[in-house]
Amino acid sequence: MKQEPDTQSNGESPTLGSKDNNRRKKQREGKSGRLLLSRRAFLGVSAAATAALTAGYALKRPDVNFLSPSGNIYEEFTEEWISTSCLNCPTRCATRVKVQNGNAVRIAGNTLSKVSDGKTCPRCKIGLQVLYDHNRIQTPMKRNNPEKGKGVDPKWTPVPWGDALVEVSSKLKSLRDSGQPHKLLILDGLNSSSNDDLIKRFSLAFGTPNLITGDALDDEAAKAGEWMADGHYTLSAYDLEKTNYILSFGASIIESQKPLARNLRMWGKIRRERAIRAKVVVIDPRYSVTAAKADKWIPIKPGTDAALAMSIANVIISEGLYDSEFISNWTNGFEEYKNLALSQYSPESVAVITGIDADVIRQIAREFAESKPAIAWRGRGATCWPNGSYASYAIFCLNALVGSIDIPGGVIYQEYPEYKEMPAIVKDTIAETGNSKDAIDLRGKGKFKAAKVVTNQVADSIIENTLYPIEMAIGFNSNFNMLAPGTERWNEAMAKVPFYVHISPSFTEVSEYADIVLPACTLLEDWAYEHCPPGSGFTEVKIKQPVVNKLHESRTLGDIIFNIAGEIGGSVAQSFENIGDSAEGFVKYRTENLISWNDFRTNGVLVGPDYEFYKYDSIFETPSKKFEFYSGNLEALLKSSSSSTIQRIACLPHYTEPEFEGDEGGYPLNLVTYQPALNIESGSQNYPWAQEIYLVMHGYGWNNFVEINKETADELKIKDMDQVWIESPLGKIKAKARVFQGIHPEVVAIARGQGHYYDGEWSNEMGVNPNDITGVHYDELSGQSAFFNTRVRVYKA
Amino acid sequence: MELNFVSVEGNSKNYKIAVGVLAGLFLLGLICYAISYYEGHYLFGSSNVIPWGMPIVVLIYFIGLSAGSLILSTLVYVFGQEKYKPIGRMAVMLAIALIFGALVAIAVDLGRPENFWRLFMFFYWNNMTSMFAINGILYSGYFIISIAYLGIILSGNKVWMKRWGCLAIGWAAMVHMGTGAIFGFMAAREAWFTPIKPLEFLTAAVTSGVALLIVVLILTMKFTGRDLRKDMVISLSRLLIVFICILALLIFLDKMTHLYAPERAAVLYSLTGHYAWVFWVLQIGLVVVLPLAILFNKKLRTIKWIFIASLSVVVGVFFERFFLVIPQAGFPQQYYPGHIEGVYGAVGQFAFTPVETLVSLGIISMVVLLFLLGLKFMKALPEKTPEEIAAAAAKIATPKTEEALKTDIPAGPLVVENKPS
Amino acid sequence: MARWGMIIDLDKCTGCQECTIACKEENNVPHGSPEEQRRRQDPYWHKVIAASEGEYPTAIIEMVPMPCMHCDNPACVMVCPCKATYRRNDGVIMQNFRRCIGCKYCMVACPYGARAYNYREQEDLPYNRIDPPLRRDLIGAWPFPHRAHGMVEKCTFCFHRIEKALMEGQQIGTEVVPACVEACPAHARTFGDLDDPDSEVSILLSNRTSIILREAMGTKPKVHYLTK
C-alpha cells in the first residue's frame, strides 16, 4: 500500500512531507476538505491579475481610431486639389496635387489635359518624394575646400541668400566688364519651358553663346534626320490614336520615349479600344519592355538600323507597295533614292549586315506597307550612333514611302503655343561681341556642321581650352557628370572651371564641383508654364504653381534668374524688365494672351485647337517645298561649309558601318545602355518608390546589372549574379551579371540611372554608371553623342 | 513491484551549475525577446517568403516531444507495463515542461503577443476552421489534462490513472496530429501538402519522445547516482527501432507521392537543391541511418551507444522540424507559368540572427530548467535502492572509475564486494 | 449585394508599375530598403512580377500585376484563427489590424504571395495621407491606421473608397475605383460588380479570353486577366 506522501520520511531534506507544511495544509482545508484559497492568496492573485491586465494595456497596441500615421487626431483638417504639372521627364504632364494640412499627399493626372487623356506615367507620383527629399539643398552653400575632385569634400558652409546672390552677380558682372561674357558657360538641364525661355534670354542679354542643353545626349541625330527630309529640326510627333502599325527602330515607346504618358495611354487605346488592333513590331538588340508587350521582337546587330530601313524600302519599292500618289505629288529625289535602295540594299545582303533573315525583312516590309496608316519610329537605339543622322533619315523616309506624312495615324508636326511676345532683348556692345563668338561646343563649325548643340564636346573643350578658356559656369538642374558618356572628362572639366554655380533642388554629382550652390524649388513649388515636346500634334500649355509653401530656403528658378539679372544691372537687368519681374509674374505675363490667369490657375491646362492634317502645301521647309529623299537642305549646308564637291550619297539616306570604341578582337561584346521607366531625369535618383521596383523585367530594385545572353555567359563561364568586370578602352566597372535570354549574343546591356555617389542615401553606392566606360563619339552632322558603339569585354571579378 | 518516489536533493555541484547556466541562458533569451518585442521581427530571420522561423520550429518540436513523452508514460499507467514504472512520473513531468515551453514559443512567434488572448476565444471570436484555433483548444486542453494527469499520478488513484491516461493518450495523439495538420492542410505550399503529415508528425513525436526519454533517463540516473536499469533502456531502444522504421516509411511515402506528381519542382528542390544536405545529413542521417546502424548492431547494445543513438534521434528530429518549416517553405510559388524573375521568384533565404537564436535557446533552457526544478520539488524519481545508496557512499570513499560505469550491469541485486553482512 | 472584382488586361498593360506606386501612395504603404529587399522583409501591397519562358531569340517575358486576388474561396480566411481576415458580403477580403495577432498563418496559406508582414516600426512621412475618421460602424477597420509592427497587411481593393462612394451615392466602377485602377495610364485595369451583367467587368469577361492565376488551387480569385 502506497504511503501518503506527506507522512513519508525519506532521509532527504524536508520537502512537501514536513510537519510544518502539514499544518499549513490543514489550515487551508475547509470543512469539506477541499482546498480553499486563503484571503492573502486571493488578494495576491487578484493583484497579479490586475497588474497583468494593466501591463497588457500599457504595452503598445495599434489603435485604429487614430487615422494619421503618427497617431495624432487632427483638430483641423484642410484638403484641396491644386493644378500643376510634372517635370520628372521632359513630357511635363499636367497634374493635380492633393494637399492635406499643407502637405502634398497625392499626385494624379489632370483630366482636362488631352495629351494623355489626363493620365500620367509612373514617374509623376515620385514627385512627392522629390519634394520631401532629405537630400535637398536647404540653404545657399559656399565651398570652403579649394580642392575640387571626385570624392573631395567641398566643406559646404551656409550663406545667406543675399550674400550668395551678390557674389554670383559680382563675378558675372566682372566677367562682362572685362569684355569676356562669352567665357560664361551655362549648363541647361531638365528645366521648365518658361525657365528655358528665361535662361535663353539671360544668355543673349549677358552675351554668351555657350548655352549648352542636354539635347545632344538624346535627340539631336533624330532631329537631324527629319530636318534632312522636311526641314524641321525636331523630334517627330505621331498621331498614335489612329495608327495601325508601329515599326519601332530601337524606340522604347512605353519605357522611356517621350512623351511617355501619352505613349502609355495610347498603347492601351490602340491595342484594345478600337475596332482594329494596332500591331507593333520592335527592332532592338535587347528585349525591352516595349518588345515584351509588342507583337514581334526582332533582335538586330547594333548600329545597322539604317541598312534595315533601306532594305525595307527596297522591298516596298520593288514590290510596288509604296504610296505612289504621295510620292509623285509631294516628294523630291525619289528616283535617286529608289536606285540606291534597289541596288545596294537587297534583303539578302542586308541580312548579313543586320543578322535578320531576308524573309523576315520581306515580311515586315510588306506588313508595314499594307497596314495603313503605319509609322516607322526611330528611337535612341537607332540614332545615338556615329551614323545616327543618316539612320534617322533612312527610317524617317519609310514614313513618306507609305504616305504616312501629316495624315491621321502618321507622322504629324507638333504645334507650339504662341506665348505673348517679350520686348526685345537689350544687348549692349559687350553682349553683341560676346554673342558673335563661336560656342566652345563647336556647333555649326568644322566637324559639327548641322549641329545646334554638341553637349559632350564641352568637357573636352574645357579641358583643352578650345577656342578660349571658360572662366565661370552656371548649372541649371544639369548633371552631365552622370548623364554624358565619358564621365571622367566631365569631372576633370568641372574641376577646372574656376567658378561654378550650381542651381538645383538637391545635391547631385556635378554639384560636388560647385563654388556656390543655390537651392531651387522642386517641381511642386515652382512657378512656370510648360508645353509638351513633340507627340500630340496639338498644343497644350500647362501651369506650374506651388502646391505647398516652399521648403527650406529654396527659391523658384525664375526668381533666381530675375534676382541675378537685377544684381548685374545694366542692359542685362533691362532685358528682364517689363516681363513680370518675378517667376509668377513672368508666367502670368507670357500666358495672358492665351488664357485668363484665374482660369489658368484653376484648370491648370489650356488645350490648343485640334490638329489639322494634310498641310502639304505649307509644311515642308525644303528648297523644293516637298518631302525630299535627296536632302536639299543638307546639300546647301555642306556646300556652304566646304568647297570640295559633295558626293550625291552624302545627301541621301544610307548606311555606313559605324566606328566603334575598341576593336573586336580585344573587346568582343557591344555595350548598349537603356533607360527604365523609373529613371527620374532630374539627375537625382534618391527616391525609394522608384528604386525598389527599378527593373521590372528582372524583378530587382536598388541596383542595375550587366545583362548577358545565356550562351555568351556560358562561354565566359559566368553564372547569374556573379560579380564581373566590364571593361572598355576607357576603363572598367564592376557589376553583377544577369544572365538573360532577351539580348543579342554579341551585346551586353546596362540600365542607366544607377551608380550615383553624391546623391542621397537611397541611390548612393548602388549599381554602376555605364557612362563611365562609354566612349566619346559623335554623329558629326548633328553633334549627337553616340551611346551604343562602345565595345567591352566581360570577365569574372 | 512497489516503488517509492522521491525528489532529488538538488545540492550537488552539478545540479547547481546546471541550474545556474540554464537560468542565465533563460534570462538572456528573455532580454532578447524584450528587444525583439519593441523593435520588431526584422531582428528575426523570417521574411515574406519564409514566414515562420525558429520559434515555430521549437514549438512543434516541443509539442512533439511532449506528446511523445506523455504517450510513453501511458505505457505504465494505462497499459500497466510495470518495467517502465521508474520513468513514468519523469515522463509526465517532462511532458508538462515541454508543453509549457511550446506555449511560450507560440507567444514568442506572435507579432502582437498582447493579443494572445484572442487565441482562446473559442467559437466566439475564433474562426474554428483554422487549425490554429482548433489547436488552441487542443493545446490548452492538453496542458490542463497533463497537469491533472500528474496530479492523479501523485495521488496514486489507480482507477483514475487508467481512465485519465486513456484520455491523455488520445488527446496527446490529437494534439500532435493537429500540429501536423497545420502544415499538411496547406495547399499553397507544395512541399507540405499531404495527408501523411499528421501521421508523420505523430510518429516523429513518439520517436523523439522515446529517444528523449532514453536520453533523460540515462542522464538523470547517472547524475543522481542511480542504476541505469539496462533492461528498461534496451526495451525502450527496441521500441525506438520500431518507431524509427515507421517514421522512415512515412517520410518515404510522403516524398514519393510528391515526386510522382508532375508539379514536383518544390519537393525536388528540397531534396536536391541548395538545402538538401539538411534533409539528407541532418534529418535522414541523424534520425534514420545512424540510430538504426547502432541499434541493429548486437555488439553495440550498450548504454553508451544507445545513448548516442537516442541523442542522434533527438537532434535529428529537431532538424526534421527545421527542414519542414524553413527550407521547405522557401521555394517560390508559381504565380504564373514560366520562371518568375527576380525577388519574387528567388528561393527564400533564412538568416540565423543572434536575437532569434538566443530567444530559442532561452526557451529550450527554460524547459530544461523547469524539468530540473521539477525533479527537485516533485517526487518524480524512484527511491534509491540500498545498493545504490551504498554505491554512492562507496563512490565517496573510493572514486569510481569510468570503466565501472561502462560495464554491463547484470539484472538482479547488485553484488558489492566487501559488503558488510 | 455587389461582388467586387477586377480585370487586368495584359494586352493593354505596359509594365510601367504605376499601379504599384499608386497603391503605396494611396494606402501609406511604407517603402522598403535594399537590405529589406535582400532579406525579403520589404512591405508591399501590390507587385508586378515578370514571368519568362523560352530562349533567345524567342524568349518572352510577361509582366503580371498582382494585387490581392480577393478570392471567393479564400485560403487565408480559412486559416486565420482570430477572424482578423474575413470575407465581407461584397466580396472584399478584409484585414482587421486590431484583431491580428501576427501569427502569419495567412501568409503561409496565400497561394499568391499577396500578404506582407510589418517587420519594424515605420517613420511618419510628410506625404502620408491623413484623413478624418469615418464612422467605424460603417466601415470597420481603417486601412492605414497607425502601423505597428507585428501585423500582416495586404491590398484591400481600396475599400475605403468603396465605402465613401456608397455613402455619397457615387458610381463604383466608373466614378470611383481603387487607386491602382485609377492610376493605370493605359486603362488596362477595370473594377466593378461581377454580379452585374451590365458592368464593364462583366462585359469584358464575356467578350475576351480571360484567365485566373493558379486556377487549380480552387480559390476562385476575383482578379481576372485578359490575355493578349
mmCIF file of N, CA and C in Angstrom, chain A residues 434-474:
data_model
loop_
_atom_site.group_PDB
_atom_site.id
_atom_site.type_symbol
_atom_site.label_atom_id
_atom_site.label_comp_id
_atom_site.label_asym_id
_atom_site.label_seq_id
_atom_site.Cartn_x
_atom_site.Cartn_y
_atom_site.Cartn_z
ATOM 1 N N GLY A 434 30.147 89.358 -77.372
ATOM 2 C CA GLY A 434 30.155 88.007 -76.828
ATOM 3 C C GLY A 434 29.337 87.047 -77.663
ATOM 4 N N ASN A 435 28.122 87.494 -78.056
ATOM 5 C CA ASN A 435 27.243 86.615 -78.818
ATOM 6 C C ASN A 435 27.820 86.247 -80.165
ATOM 7 N N SER A 436 28.699 87.095 -80.671
ATOM 8 C CA SER A 436 29.236 86.807 -82.000
ATOM 9 C C SER A 436 30.338 85.773 -81.972
ATOM 10 N N LYS A 437 30.819 85.454 -80.779
ATOM 11 C CA LYS A 437 31.891 84.459 -80.712
ATOM 12 C C LYS A 437 31.331 83.062 -80.984
ATOM 13 N N ASP A 438 32.230 82.158 -81.358
ATOM 14 C CA ASP A 438 31.816 80.771 -81.556
ATOM 15 C C ASP A 438 31.674 80.072 -80.220
ATOM 16 N N ALA A 439 30.685 79.208 -80.151
ATOM 17 C CA ALA A 439 30.494 78.441 -78.915
ATOM 18 C C ALA A 439 31.553 77.358 -78.812
ATOM 19 N N ILE A 440 31.935 77.050 -77.571
ATOM 20 C CA ILE A 440 33.038 76.093 -77.416
ATOM 21 C C ILE A 440 32.629 74.663 -77.738
ATOM 22 N N ASP A 441 31.318 74.435 -77.959
ATOM 23 C CA ASP A 441 30.971 73.067 -78.317
ATOM 24 C C ASP A 441 31.094 72.837 -79.814
ATOM 25 N N LEU A 442 31.637 73.850 -80.526
ATOM 26 C CA LEU A 442 31.959 73.719 -81.935
ATOM 27 C C LEU A 442 30.732 73.438 -82.793
ATOM 28 N N ARG A 443 29.579 73.900 -82.337
ATOM 29 C CA ARG A 443 28.381 73.662 -83.138
ATOM 30 C C ARG A 443 28.469 74.466 -84.429
ATOM 31 N N GLY A 444 27.988 73.834 -85.477
ATOM 32 C CA GLY A 444 27.915 74.535 -86.754
ATOM 33 C C GLY A 444 29.258 74.809 -87.390
ATOM 34 N N LYS A 445 30.281 74.356 -86.765
ATOM 35 C CA LYS A 445 31.609 74.624 -87.313
ATOM 36 C C LYS A 445 32.318 73.320 -87.597
ATOM 37 N N GLY A 446 33.180 73.358 -88.548
ATOM 38 C CA GLY A 446 34.089 72.243 -88.771
ATOM 39 C C GLY A 446 33.415 70.902 -88.721
ATOM 40 N N LYS A 447 33.683 70.184 -87.639
ATOM 41 C CA LYS A 447 33.161 68.824 -87.532
ATOM 42 C C LYS A 447 31.631 68.793 -87.517
ATOM 43 N N PHE A 448 31.034 69.680 -86.740
ATOM 44 C CA PHE A 448 29.610 69.521 -86.438
ATOM 45 C C PHE A 448 28.776 70.519 -87.235
ATOM 46 N N LYS A 449 28.694 70.284 -88.539
ATOM 47 C CA LYS A 449 28.138 71.304 -89.421
ATOM 48 C C LYS A 449 26.695 71.637 -89.125
ATOM 49 N N ALA A 450 25.879 70.621 -88.930
ATOM 50 C CA ALA A 450 24.451 70.892 -88.771
ATOM 51 C C ALA A 450 24.044 70.976 -87.319
ATOM 52 N N ALA A 451 25.021 70.851 -86.422
ATOM 53 C CA ALA A 451 24.673 70.706 -85.016
ATOM 54 C C ALA A 451 24.181 72.012 -84.416
ATOM 55 N N LYS A 452 23.138 71.924 -83.589
ATOM 56 C CA LYS A 452 22.673 73.082 -82.834
ATOM 57 C C LYS A 452 23.347 73.121 -81.463
ATOM 58 N N VAL A 453 23.712 71.967 -80.962
ATOM 59 C CA VAL A 453 24.434 71.897 -79.685
ATOM 60 C C VAL A 453 25.198 70.579 -79.660
ATOM 61 N N VAL A 454 26.386 70.608 -79.131
ATOM 62 C CA VAL A 454 27.174 69.369 -79.023
ATOM 63 C C VAL A 454 27.569 69.212 -77.559
ATOM 64 N N THR A 455 26.638 68.692 -76.791
ATOM 65 C CA THR A 455 26.786 68.696 -75.329
ATOM 66 C C THR A 455 28.119 68.120 -74.873
ATOM 67 N N ASN A 456 28.438 66.924 -75.340
ATOM 68 C CA ASN A 456 29.565 66.211 -74.757
ATOM 69 C C ASN A 456 30.902 66.838 -75.133
ATOM 70 N N GLN A 457 30.919 67.646 -76.188
ATOM 71 C CA GLN A 457 32.170 68.277 -76.605
ATOM 72 C C GLN A 457 32.647 69.275 -75.558
ATOM 73 N N VAL A 458 31.714 69.792 -74.781
ATOM 74 C CA VAL A 458 32.057 70.847 -73.823
ATOM 75 C C VAL A 458 33.142 70.382 -72.858
ATOM 76 N N ALA A 459 33.039 69.142 -72.420
ATOM 77 C CA ALA A 459 34.024 68.648 -71.448
ATOM 78 C C ALA A 459 35.431 68.721 -72.045
ATOM 79 N N ASP A 460 35.566 68.190 -73.263
ATOM 80 C CA ASP A 460 36.899 68.234 -73.888
ATOM 81 C C ASP A 460 37.333 69.670 -74.143
ATOM 82 N N SER A 461 36.387 70.523 -74.556
ATOM 83 C CA SER A 461 36.742 71.909 -74.850
ATOM 84 C C SER A 461 37.257 72.628 -73.615
ATOM 85 N N ILE A 462 36.641 72.334 -72.472
ATOM 86 C CA ILE A 462 37.109 72.992 -71.245
ATOM 87 C C ILE A 462 38.509 72.507 -70.905
ATOM 88 N N ILE A 463 38.701 71.204 -71.025
ATOM 89 C CA ILE A 463 40.000 70.631 -70.651
ATOM 90 C C ILE A 463 41.091 71.174 -71.562
ATOM 91 N N GLU A 464 40.775 71.290 -72.866
ATOM 92 C CA GLU A 464 41.813 71.700 -73.813
ATOM 93 C C GLU A 464 41.784 73.182 -74.129
ATOM 94 N N ASN A 465 40.916 73.931 -73.402
ATOM 95 C CA ASN A 465 40.816 75.370 -73.682
ATOM 96 C C ASN A 465 40.541 75.655 -75.157
ATOM 97 N N THR A 466 39.699 74.821 -75.742
ATOM 98 C CA THR A 466 39.377 75.003 -77.159
ATOM 99 C C THR A 466 38.749 76.376 -77.391
ATOM 100 N N LEU A 467 39.223 77.093 -78.340
ATOM 101 C CA LEU A 467 38.793 78.448 -78.696
ATOM 102 C C LEU A 467 39.151 79.461 -77.603
ATOM 103 N N TYR A 468 38.718 79.212 -76.404
ATOM 104 C CA TYR A 468 39.070 80.104 -75.284
ATOM 105 C C TYR A 468 38.714 79.386 -73.987
ATOM 106 N N PRO A 469 39.373 79.751 -72.892
ATOM 107 C CA PRO A 469 39.059 79.049 -71.633
ATOM 108 C C PRO A 469 37.758 79.565 -71.030
ATOM 109 N N ILE A 470 37.122 78.713 -70.322
ATOM 110 C CA ILE A 470 35.887 79.077 -69.637
ATOM 111 C C ILE A 470 36.245 79.595 -68.244
ATOM 112 N N GLU A 471 35.696 80.734 -67.882
ATOM 113 C CA GLU A 471 36.005 81.312 -66.578
ATOM 114 C C GLU A 471 34.950 81.009 -65.533
ATOM 115 N N MET A 472 33.718 80.837 -65.974
ATOM 116 C CA MET A 472 32.645 80.676 -64.994
ATOM 117 C C MET A 472 31.550 79.803 -65.610
ATOM 118 N N ALA A 473 30.876 79.089 -64.772
ATOM 119 C CA ALA A 473 29.785 78.254 -65.271
ATOM 120 C C ALA A 473 28.601 78.329 -64.317
ATOM 121 N N ILE A 474 27.408 78.288 -64.874
ATOM 122 C CA ILE A 474 26.199 78.145 -64.055
ATOM 123 C C ILE A 474 25.460 76.912 -64.539
#
